[in-house]
């Protein structure tokens, strides 16, 4: 066991393994557009259709745009919405914070399975996306 750990450590050192830390310092807020489902690129729409029943976080780049997608999986009623609490740039990432809101008080929610998700479109920045 000890030899195995030493071999793995040597492999990591020789192959350049490292830990990249996430810079938390906000540089600026980012502009984005929330897309209607019919305006989502077809290839991405197909992926979202497959994933929508389970919670997901997906990014997609196409023709100079970055699409950030967050889904909250199956919900037992209608009336859910998703808000973007924050979308900002750090020195090495785009950070996004979303929240699922349930039906409001007094709002009638139909007993129907729904799969709420949101698609944000912005200019591509060639950075990783961090979901918070």
PDB file of N, CA and C in Angstrom, residues 50-121:
ATOM      1  N   UNK A  50     -32.677  15.914 -22.683  1.00  0.00           N
ATOM      2  CA  UNK A  50     -32.241  14.651 -22.092  1.00  0.00           C
ATOM      3  C   UNK A  50     -31.973  14.772 -20.598  1.00  0.00           C
ATOM      4  N   UNK A  51     -31.459  15.924 -20.168  1.00  0.00           N
ATOM      5  CA  UNK A  51     -31.012  16.097 -18.790  1.00  0.00           C
ATOM      6  C   UNK A  51     -32.069  16.670 -17.848  1.00  0.00           C
ATOM      7  N   UNK A  52     -33.134  17.248 -18.351  1.00  0.00           N
ATOM      8  CA  UNK A  52     -34.018  18.088 -17.554  1.00  0.00           C
ATOM      9  C   UNK A  52     -34.693  17.417 -16.360  1.00  0.00           C
ATOM     10  N   UNK A  53     -34.811  16.098 -16.353  1.00  0.00           N
ATOM     11  CA  UNK A  53     -35.496  15.427 -15.254  1.00  0.00           C
ATOM     12  C   UNK A  53     -34.657  15.368 -13.977  1.00  0.00           C
ATOM     13  N   UNK A  54     -33.343  15.550 -14.103  1.00  0.00           N
ATOM     14  CA  UNK A  54     -32.434  15.569 -12.958  1.00  0.00           C
ATOM     15  C   UNK A  54     -31.785  16.948 -12.875  1.00  0.00           C
ATOM     16  N   UNK A  55     -31.371  17.377 -11.684  1.00  0.00           N
ATOM     17  CA  UNK A  55     -30.649  18.657 -11.603  1.00  0.00           C
ATOM     18  C   UNK A  55     -29.402  18.615 -12.488  1.00  0.00           C
ATOM     19  N   UNK A  56     -29.098  19.733 -13.148  1.00  0.00           N
ATOM     20  CA  UNK A  56     -27.922  19.781 -14.018  1.00  0.00           C
ATOM     21  C   UNK A  56     -27.340  21.179 -14.071  1.00  0.00           C
ATOM     22  N   UNK A  57     -26.077  21.221 -14.485  1.00  0.00           N
ATOM     23  CA  UNK A  57     -25.347  22.459 -14.751  1.00  0.00           C
ATOM     24  C   UNK A  57     -24.537  22.190 -16.005  1.00  0.00           C
ATOM     25  N   UNK A  58     -24.813  22.935 -17.056  1.00  0.00           N
ATOM     26  CA  UNK A  58     -24.206  22.685 -18.358  1.00  0.00           C
ATOM     27  C   UNK A  58     -23.730  24.009 -18.951  1.00  0.00           C
ATOM     28  N   UNK A  59     -22.579  23.961 -19.605  1.00  0.00           N
ATOM     29  CA  UNK A  59     -22.139  25.106 -20.409  1.00  0.00           C
ATOM     30  C   UNK A  59     -21.986  24.638 -21.848  1.00  0.00           C
ATOM     31  N   UNK A  60     -22.139  25.585 -22.756  1.00  0.00           N
ATOM     32  CA  UNK A  60     -22.078  25.278 -24.184  1.00  0.00           C
ATOM     33  C   UNK A  60     -21.568  26.521 -24.885  1.00  0.00           C
ATOM     34  N   UNK A  61     -20.644  26.363 -25.812  1.00  0.00           N
ATOM     35  CA  UNK A  61     -20.134  27.493 -26.578  1.00  0.00           C
ATOM     36  C   UNK A  61     -20.421  27.273 -28.047  1.00  0.00           C
ATOM     37  N   UNK A  62     -20.851  28.362 -28.714  1.00  0.00           N
ATOM     38  CA  UNK A  62     -21.176  28.278 -30.137  1.00  0.00           C
ATOM     39  C   UNK A  62     -21.125  29.674 -30.738  1.00  0.00           C
ATOM     40  N   UNK A  63     -20.396  29.818 -31.825  1.00  0.00           N
ATOM     41  CA  UNK A  63     -20.327  31.059 -32.596  1.00  0.00           C
ATOM     42  C   UNK A  63     -20.060  32.300 -31.742  1.00  0.00           C
ATOM     43  N   UNK A  64     -19.089  32.183 -30.821  1.00  0.00           N
ATOM     44  CA  UNK A  64     -18.683  33.326 -30.011  1.00  0.00           C
ATOM     45  C   UNK A  64     -19.565  33.606 -28.801  1.00  0.00           C
ATOM     46  N   UNK A  65     -20.492  32.709 -28.511  1.00  0.00           N
ATOM     47  CA  UNK A  65     -21.364  32.888 -27.352  1.00  0.00           C
ATOM     48  C   UNK A  65     -21.198  31.733 -26.371  1.00  0.00           C
ATOM     49  N   UNK A  66     -21.363  32.054 -25.094  1.00  0.00           N
ATOM     50  CA  UNK A  66     -21.361  31.075 -24.026  1.00  0.00           C
ATOM     51  C   UNK A  66     -22.790  30.949 -23.515  1.00  0.00           C
ATOM     52  N   UNK A  67     -23.249  29.720 -23.399  1.00  0.00           N
ATOM     53  CA  UNK A  67     -24.574  29.439 -22.857  1.00  0.00           C
ATOM     54  C   UNK A  67     -24.378  28.738 -21.520  1.00  0.00           C
ATOM     55  N   UNK A  68     -24.941  29.300 -20.473  1.00  0.00           N
ATOM     56  CA  UNK A  68     -24.863  28.723 -19.139  1.00  0.00           C
ATOM     57  C   UNK A  68     -26.261  28.234 -18.791  1.00  0.00           C
ATOM     58  N   UNK A  69     -26.373  26.942 -18.481  1.00  0.00           N
ATOM     59  CA  UNK A  69     -27.682  26.322 -18.258  1.00  0.00           C
ATOM     60  C   UNK A  69     -27.719  25.684 -16.870  1.00  0.00           C
ATOM     61  N   UNK A  70     -28.792  25.952 -16.149  1.00  0.00           N
ATOM     62  CA  UNK A  70     -28.982  25.372 -14.818  1.00  0.00           C
ATOM     63  C   UNK A  70     -30.394  24.828 -14.752  1.00  0.00           C
ATOM     64  N   UNK A  71     -30.511  23.554 -14.382  1.00  0.00           N
ATOM     65  CA  UNK A  71     -31.816  22.924 -14.233  1.00  0.00           C
ATOM     66  C   UNK A  71     -31.971  22.369 -12.836  1.00  0.00           C
ATOM     67  N   UNK A  72     -33.182  22.341 -12.362  1.00  0.00           N
ATOM     68  CA  UNK A  72     -33.455  21.907 -10.993  1.00  0.00           C
ATOM     69  C   UNK A  72     -34.209  20.586 -10.919  1.00  0.00           C
ATOM     70  N   UNK A  73     -34.293  19.860 -12.025  1.00  0.00           N
ATOM     71  CA  UNK A  73     -34.921  18.554 -12.000  1.00  0.00           C
ATOM     72  C   UNK A  73     -36.426  18.617 -11.882  1.00  0.00           C
ATOM     73  N   UNK A  74     -37.030  17.446 -11.726  1.00  0.00           N
ATOM     74  CA  UNK A  74     -38.490  17.351 -11.659  1.00  0.00           C
ATOM     75  C   UNK A  74     -39.038  18.003 -10.391  1.00  0.00           C
ATOM     76  N   UNK A  75     -40.091  18.771 -10.579  1.00  0.00           N
ATOM     77  CA  UNK A  75     -40.853  19.364  -9.477  1.00  0.00           C
ATOM     78  C   UNK A  75     -42.284  18.851  -9.618  1.00  0.00           C
ATOM     79  N   UNK A  76     -42.974  18.705  -8.515  1.00  0.00           N
ATOM     80  CA  UNK A  76     -44.288  18.062  -8.540  1.00  0.00           C
ATOM     81  C   UNK A  76     -45.441  18.981  -8.907  1.00  0.00           C
ATOM     82  N   UNK A  77     -45.171  20.282  -8.989  1.00  0.00           N
ATOM     83  CA  UNK A  77     -46.229  21.227  -9.348  1.00  0.00           C
ATOM     84  C   UNK A  77     -45.706  22.265 -10.332  1.00  0.00           C
ATOM     85  N   UNK A  78     -46.599  23.054 -10.854  1.00  0.00           N
ATOM     86  CA  UNK A  78     -46.212  24.184 -11.698  1.00  0.00           C
ATOM     87  C   UNK A  78     -45.913  25.384 -10.798  1.00  0.00           C
ATOM     88  N   UNK A  79     -45.551  26.492 -11.390  1.00  0.00           N
ATOM     89  CA  UNK A  79     -45.362  27.724 -10.635  1.00  0.00           C
ATOM     90  C   UNK A  79     -43.948  28.005 -10.179  1.00  0.00           C
ATOM     91  N   UNK A  80     -42.984  27.225 -10.618  1.00  0.00           N
ATOM     92  CA  UNK A  80     -41.595  27.459 -10.233  1.00  0.00           C
ATOM     93  C   UNK A  80     -40.933  28.444 -11.193  1.00  0.00           C
ATOM     94  N   UNK A  81     -39.991  29.196 -10.659  1.00  0.00           N
ATOM     95  CA  UNK A  81     -39.198  30.096 -11.491  1.00  0.00           C
ATOM     96  C   UNK A  81     -37.758  30.078 -10.981  1.00  0.00           C
ATOM     97  N   UNK A  82     -36.865  30.549 -11.809  1.00  0.00           N
ATOM     98  CA  UNK A  82     -35.448  30.576 -11.465  1.00  0.00           C
ATOM     99  C   UNK A  82     -34.960  32.009 -11.594  1.00  0.00           C
ATOM    100  N   UNK A  83     -34.255  32.470 -10.582  1.00  0.00           N
ATOM    101  CA  UNK A  83     -33.674  33.814 -10.654  1.00  0.00           C
ATOM    102  C   UNK A  83     -32.152  33.704 -10.713  1.00  0.00           C
ATOM    103  N   UNK A  84     -31.552  34.666 -11.374  1.00  0.00           N
ATOM    104  CA  UNK A  84     -30.096  34.777 -11.416  1.00  0.00           C
ATOM    105  C   UNK A  84     -29.732  35.785 -10.333  1.00  0.00           C
ATOM    106  N   UNK A  85     -29.170  35.266  -9.259  1.00  0.00           N
ATOM    107  CA  UNK A  85     -28.779  36.141  -8.156  1.00  0.00           C
ATOM    108  C   UNK A  85     -27.505  36.902  -8.470  1.00  0.00           C
ATOM    109  N   UNK A  86     -26.603  36.267  -9.232  1.00  0.00           N
ATOM    110  CA  UNK A  86     -25.329  36.908  -9.523  1.00  0.00           C
ATOM    111  C   UNK A  86     -24.669  36.238 -10.723  1.00  0.00           C
ATOM    112  N   UNK A  87     -24.019  37.032 -11.539  1.00  0.00           N
ATOM    113  CA  UNK A  87     -23.195  36.543 -12.649  1.00  0.00           C
ATOM    114  C   UNK A  87     -22.059  37.543 -12.784  1.00  0.00           C
ATOM    115  N   UNK A  88     -20.850  37.077 -12.469  1.00  0.00           N
ATOM    116  CA  UNK A  88     -19.729  38.008 -12.439  1.00  0.00           C
ATOM    117  C   UNK A  88     -18.434  37.341 -12.875  1.00  0.00           C
ATOM    118  N   UNK A  89     -17.441  38.175 -13.130  1.00  0.00           N
ATOM    119  CA  UNK A  89     -16.134  37.760 -13.609  1.00  0.00           C
ATOM    120  C   UNK A  89     -15.114  37.851 -12.485  1.00  0.00           C
ATOM    121  N   UNK A  90     -14.276  36.808 -12.364  1.00  0.00           N
ATOM    122  CA  UNK A  90     -13.091  36.876 -11.515  1.00  0.00           C
ATOM    123  C   UNK A  90     -11.888  36.806 -12.456  1.00  0.00           C
ATOM    124  N   UNK A  91     -10.706  36.757 -11.898  1.00  0.00           N
ATOM    125  CA  UNK A  91      -9.520  36.729 -12.773  1.00  0.00           C
ATOM    126  C   UNK A  91      -9.399  35.443 -13.577  1.00  0.00           C
ATOM    127  N   UNK A  92     -10.049  34.364 -13.131  1.00  0.00           N
ATOM    128  CA  UNK A  92      -9.894  33.105 -13.857  1.00  0.00           C
ATOM    129  C   UNK A  92     -11.193  32.329 -14.084  1.00  0.00           C
ATOM    130  N   UNK A  93     -12.356  32.975 -13.881  1.00  0.00           N
ATOM    131  CA  UNK A  93     -13.609  32.239 -14.068  1.00  0.00           C
ATOM    132  C   UNK A  93     -14.800  33.190 -14.201  1.00  0.00           C
ATOM    133  N   UNK A  94     -15.863  32.624 -14.743  1.00  0.00           N
ATOM    134  CA  UNK A  94     -17.175  33.268 -14.738  1.00  0.00           C
ATOM    135  C   UNK A  94     -17.955  32.570 -13.622  1.00  0.00           C
ATOM    136  N   UNK A  95     -18.495  33.327 -12.692  1.00  0.00           N
ATOM    137  CA  UNK A  95     -19.232  32.758 -11.564  1.00  0.00           C
ATOM    138  C   UNK A  95     -20.716  33.053 -11.727  1.00  0.00           C
ATOM    139  N   UNK A  96     -21.534  32.039 -11.496  1.00  0.00           N
ATOM    140  CA  UNK A  96     -22.977  32.194 -11.627  1.00  0.00           C
ATOM    141  C   UNK A  96     -23.666  31.638 -10.388  1.00  0.00           C
ATOM    142  N   UNK A  97     -24.663  32.382  -9.913  1.00  0.00           N
ATOM    143  CA  UNK A  97     -25.451  31.975  -8.763  1.00  0.00           C
ATOM    144  C   UNK A  97     -26.919  32.082  -9.160  1.00  0.00           C
ATOM    145  N   UNK A  98     -27.633  30.959  -9.066  1.00  0.00           N
ATOM    146  CA  UNK A  98     -29.066  30.952  -9.367  1.00  0.00           C
ATOM    147  C   UNK A  98     -29.820  30.385  -8.180  1.00  0.00           C
ATOM    148  N   UNK A  99     -31.127  30.615  -8.183  1.00  0.00           N
ATOM    149  CA  UNK A  99     -31.972  30.084  -7.119  1.00  0.00           C
ATOM    150  C   UNK A  99     -33.324  29.687  -7.695  1.00  0.00           C
ATOM    151  N   UNK A 100     -33.829  28.560  -7.241  1.00  0.00           N
ATOM    152  CA  UNK A 100     -35.157  28.088  -7.630  1.00  0.00           C
ATOM    153  C   UNK A 100     -36.174  28.660  -6.656  1.00  0.00           C
ATOM    154  N   UNK A 101     -37.187  29.311  -7.201  1.00  0.00           N
ATOM    155  CA  UNK A 101     -38.268  29.849  -6.379  1.00  0.00           C
ATOM    156  C   UNK A 101     -39.524  29.019  -6.615  1.00  0.00           C
ATOM    157  N   UNK A 102     -40.167  28.627  -5.537  1.00  0.00           N
ATOM    158  CA  UNK A 102     -41.392  27.847  -5.640  1.00  0.00           C
ATOM    159  C   UNK A 102     -42.590  28.727  -5.889  1.00  0.00           C
ATOM    160  N   UNK A 103     -43.744  28.098  -6.049  1.00  0.00           N
ATOM    161  CA  UNK A 103     -44.970  28.882  -6.236  1.00  0.00           C
ATOM    162  C   UNK A 103     -45.169  29.839  -5.063  1.00  0.00           C
ATOM    163  N   UNK A 104     -45.591  31.062  -5.364  1.00  0.00           N
ATOM    164  CA  UNK A 104     -45.799  32.065  -4.327  1.00  0.00           C
ATOM    165  C   UNK A 104     -47.025  31.761  -3.482  1.00  0.00           C
ATOM    166  N   UNK A 105     -47.084  32.389  -2.328  1.00  0.00           N
ATOM    167  CA  UNK A 105     -48.255  32.224  -1.462  1.00  0.00           C
ATOM    168  C   UNK A 105     -49.502  32.699  -2.188  1.00  0.00           C
ATOM    169  N   UNK A 106     -50.521  31.891  -2.142  1.00  0.00           N
ATOM    170  CA  UNK A 106     -51.772  32.242  -2.799  1.00  0.00           C
ATOM    171  C   UNK A 106     -51.787  31.931  -4.282  1.00  0.00           C
ATOM    172  N   UNK A 107     -50.646  31.566  -4.831  1.00  0.00           N
ATOM    173  CA  UNK A 107     -50.577  31.226  -6.249  1.00  0.00           C
ATOM    174  C   UNK A 107     -51.070  29.795  -6.437  1.00  0.00           C
ATOM    175  N   UNK A 108     -51.940  29.614  -7.397  1.00  0.00           N
ATOM    176  CA  UNK A 108     -52.422  28.275  -7.677  1.00  0.00           C
ATOM    177  C   UNK A 108     -51.386  27.522  -8.488  1.00  0.00           C
ATOM    178  N   UNK A 109     -51.013  26.369  -7.978  1.00  0.00           N
ATOM    179  CA  UNK A 109     -50.031  25.541  -8.666  1.00  0.00           C
ATOM    180  C   UNK A 109     -50.718  24.253  -9.100  1.00  0.00           C
ATOM    181  N   UNK A 110     -50.641  23.978 -10.373  1.00  0.00           N
ATOM    182  CA  UNK A 110     -51.254  22.769 -10.904  1.00  0.00           C
ATOM    183  C   UNK A 110     -50.440  21.546 -10.487  1.00  0.00           C
ATOM    184  N   UNK A 111     -51.128  20.474 -10.183  1.00  0.00           N
ATOM    185  CA  UNK A 111     -50.471  19.206  -9.860  1.00  0.00           C
ATOM    186  C   UNK A 111     -49.970  18.586 -11.162  1.00  0.00           C
ATOM    187  N   UNK A 112     -48.817  19.013 -11.585  1.00  0.00           N
ATOM    188  CA  UNK A 112     -48.225  18.516 -12.835  1.00  0.00           C
ATOM    189  C   UNK A 112     -46.717  18.542 -12.691  1.00  0.00           C
ATOM    190  N   UNK A 113     -46.066  17.531 -13.183  1.00  0.00           N
ATOM    191  CA  UNK A 113     -44.610  17.482 -13.119  1.00  0.00           C
ATOM    192  C   UNK A 113     -44.028  18.513 -14.081  1.00  0.00           C
ATOM    193  N   UNK A 114     -43.140  19.341 -13.557  1.00  0.00           N
ATOM    194  CA  UNK A 114     -42.438  20.325 -14.377  1.00  0.00           C
ATOM    195  C   UNK A 114     -40.934  20.144 -14.154  1.00  0.00           C
ATOM    196  N   UNK A 115     -40.155  20.644 -15.080  1.00  0.00           N
ATOM    197  CA  UNK A 115     -38.697  20.542 -15.009  1.00  0.00           C
ATOM    198  C   UNK A 115     -38.095  21.917 -15.296  1.00  0.00           C
ATOM    199  N   UNK A 116     -38.106  22.801 -14.306  1.00  0.00           N
ATOM    200  CA  UNK A 116     -37.624  24.166 -14.563  1.00  0.00           C
ATOM    201  C   UNK A 116     -36.120  24.228 -14.810  1.00  0.00           C
ATOM    202  N   UNK A 117     -35.766  25.000 -15.825  1.00  0.00           N
ATOM    203  CA  UNK A 117     -34.358  25.280 -16.096  1.00  0.00           C
ATOM    204  C   UNK A 117     -34.253  26.659 -16.727  1.00  0.00           C
ATOM    205  N   UNK A 118     -33.029  27.183 -16.707  1.00  0.00           N
ATOM    206  CA  UNK A 118     -32.773  28.505 -17.269  1.00  0.00           C
ATOM    207  C   UNK A 118     -31.546  28.416 -18.173  1.00  0.00           C
ATOM    208  N   UNK A 119     -31.571  29.186 -19.254  1.00  0.00           N
ATOM    209  CA  UNK A 119     -30.436  29.264 -20.174  1.00  0.00           C
ATOM    210  C   UNK A 119     -30.028  30.723 -20.288  1.00  0.00           C
ATOM    211  N   UNK A 120     -28.778  31.003 -19.934  1.00  0.00           N
ATOM    212  CA  UNK A 120     -28.224  32.355 -20.020  1.00  0.00           C
ATOM    213  C   UNK A 120     -27.280  32.404 -21.210  1.00  0.00           C
ATOM    214  N   UNK A 121     -27.365  33.474 -21.984  1.00  0.00           N
ATOM    215  CA  UNK A 121     -26.489  33.658 -23.138  1.00  0.00           C
ATOM    216  C   UNK A 121     -25.644  34.899 -22.912  1.00  0.00           C
TER     217      UNK A 121
END
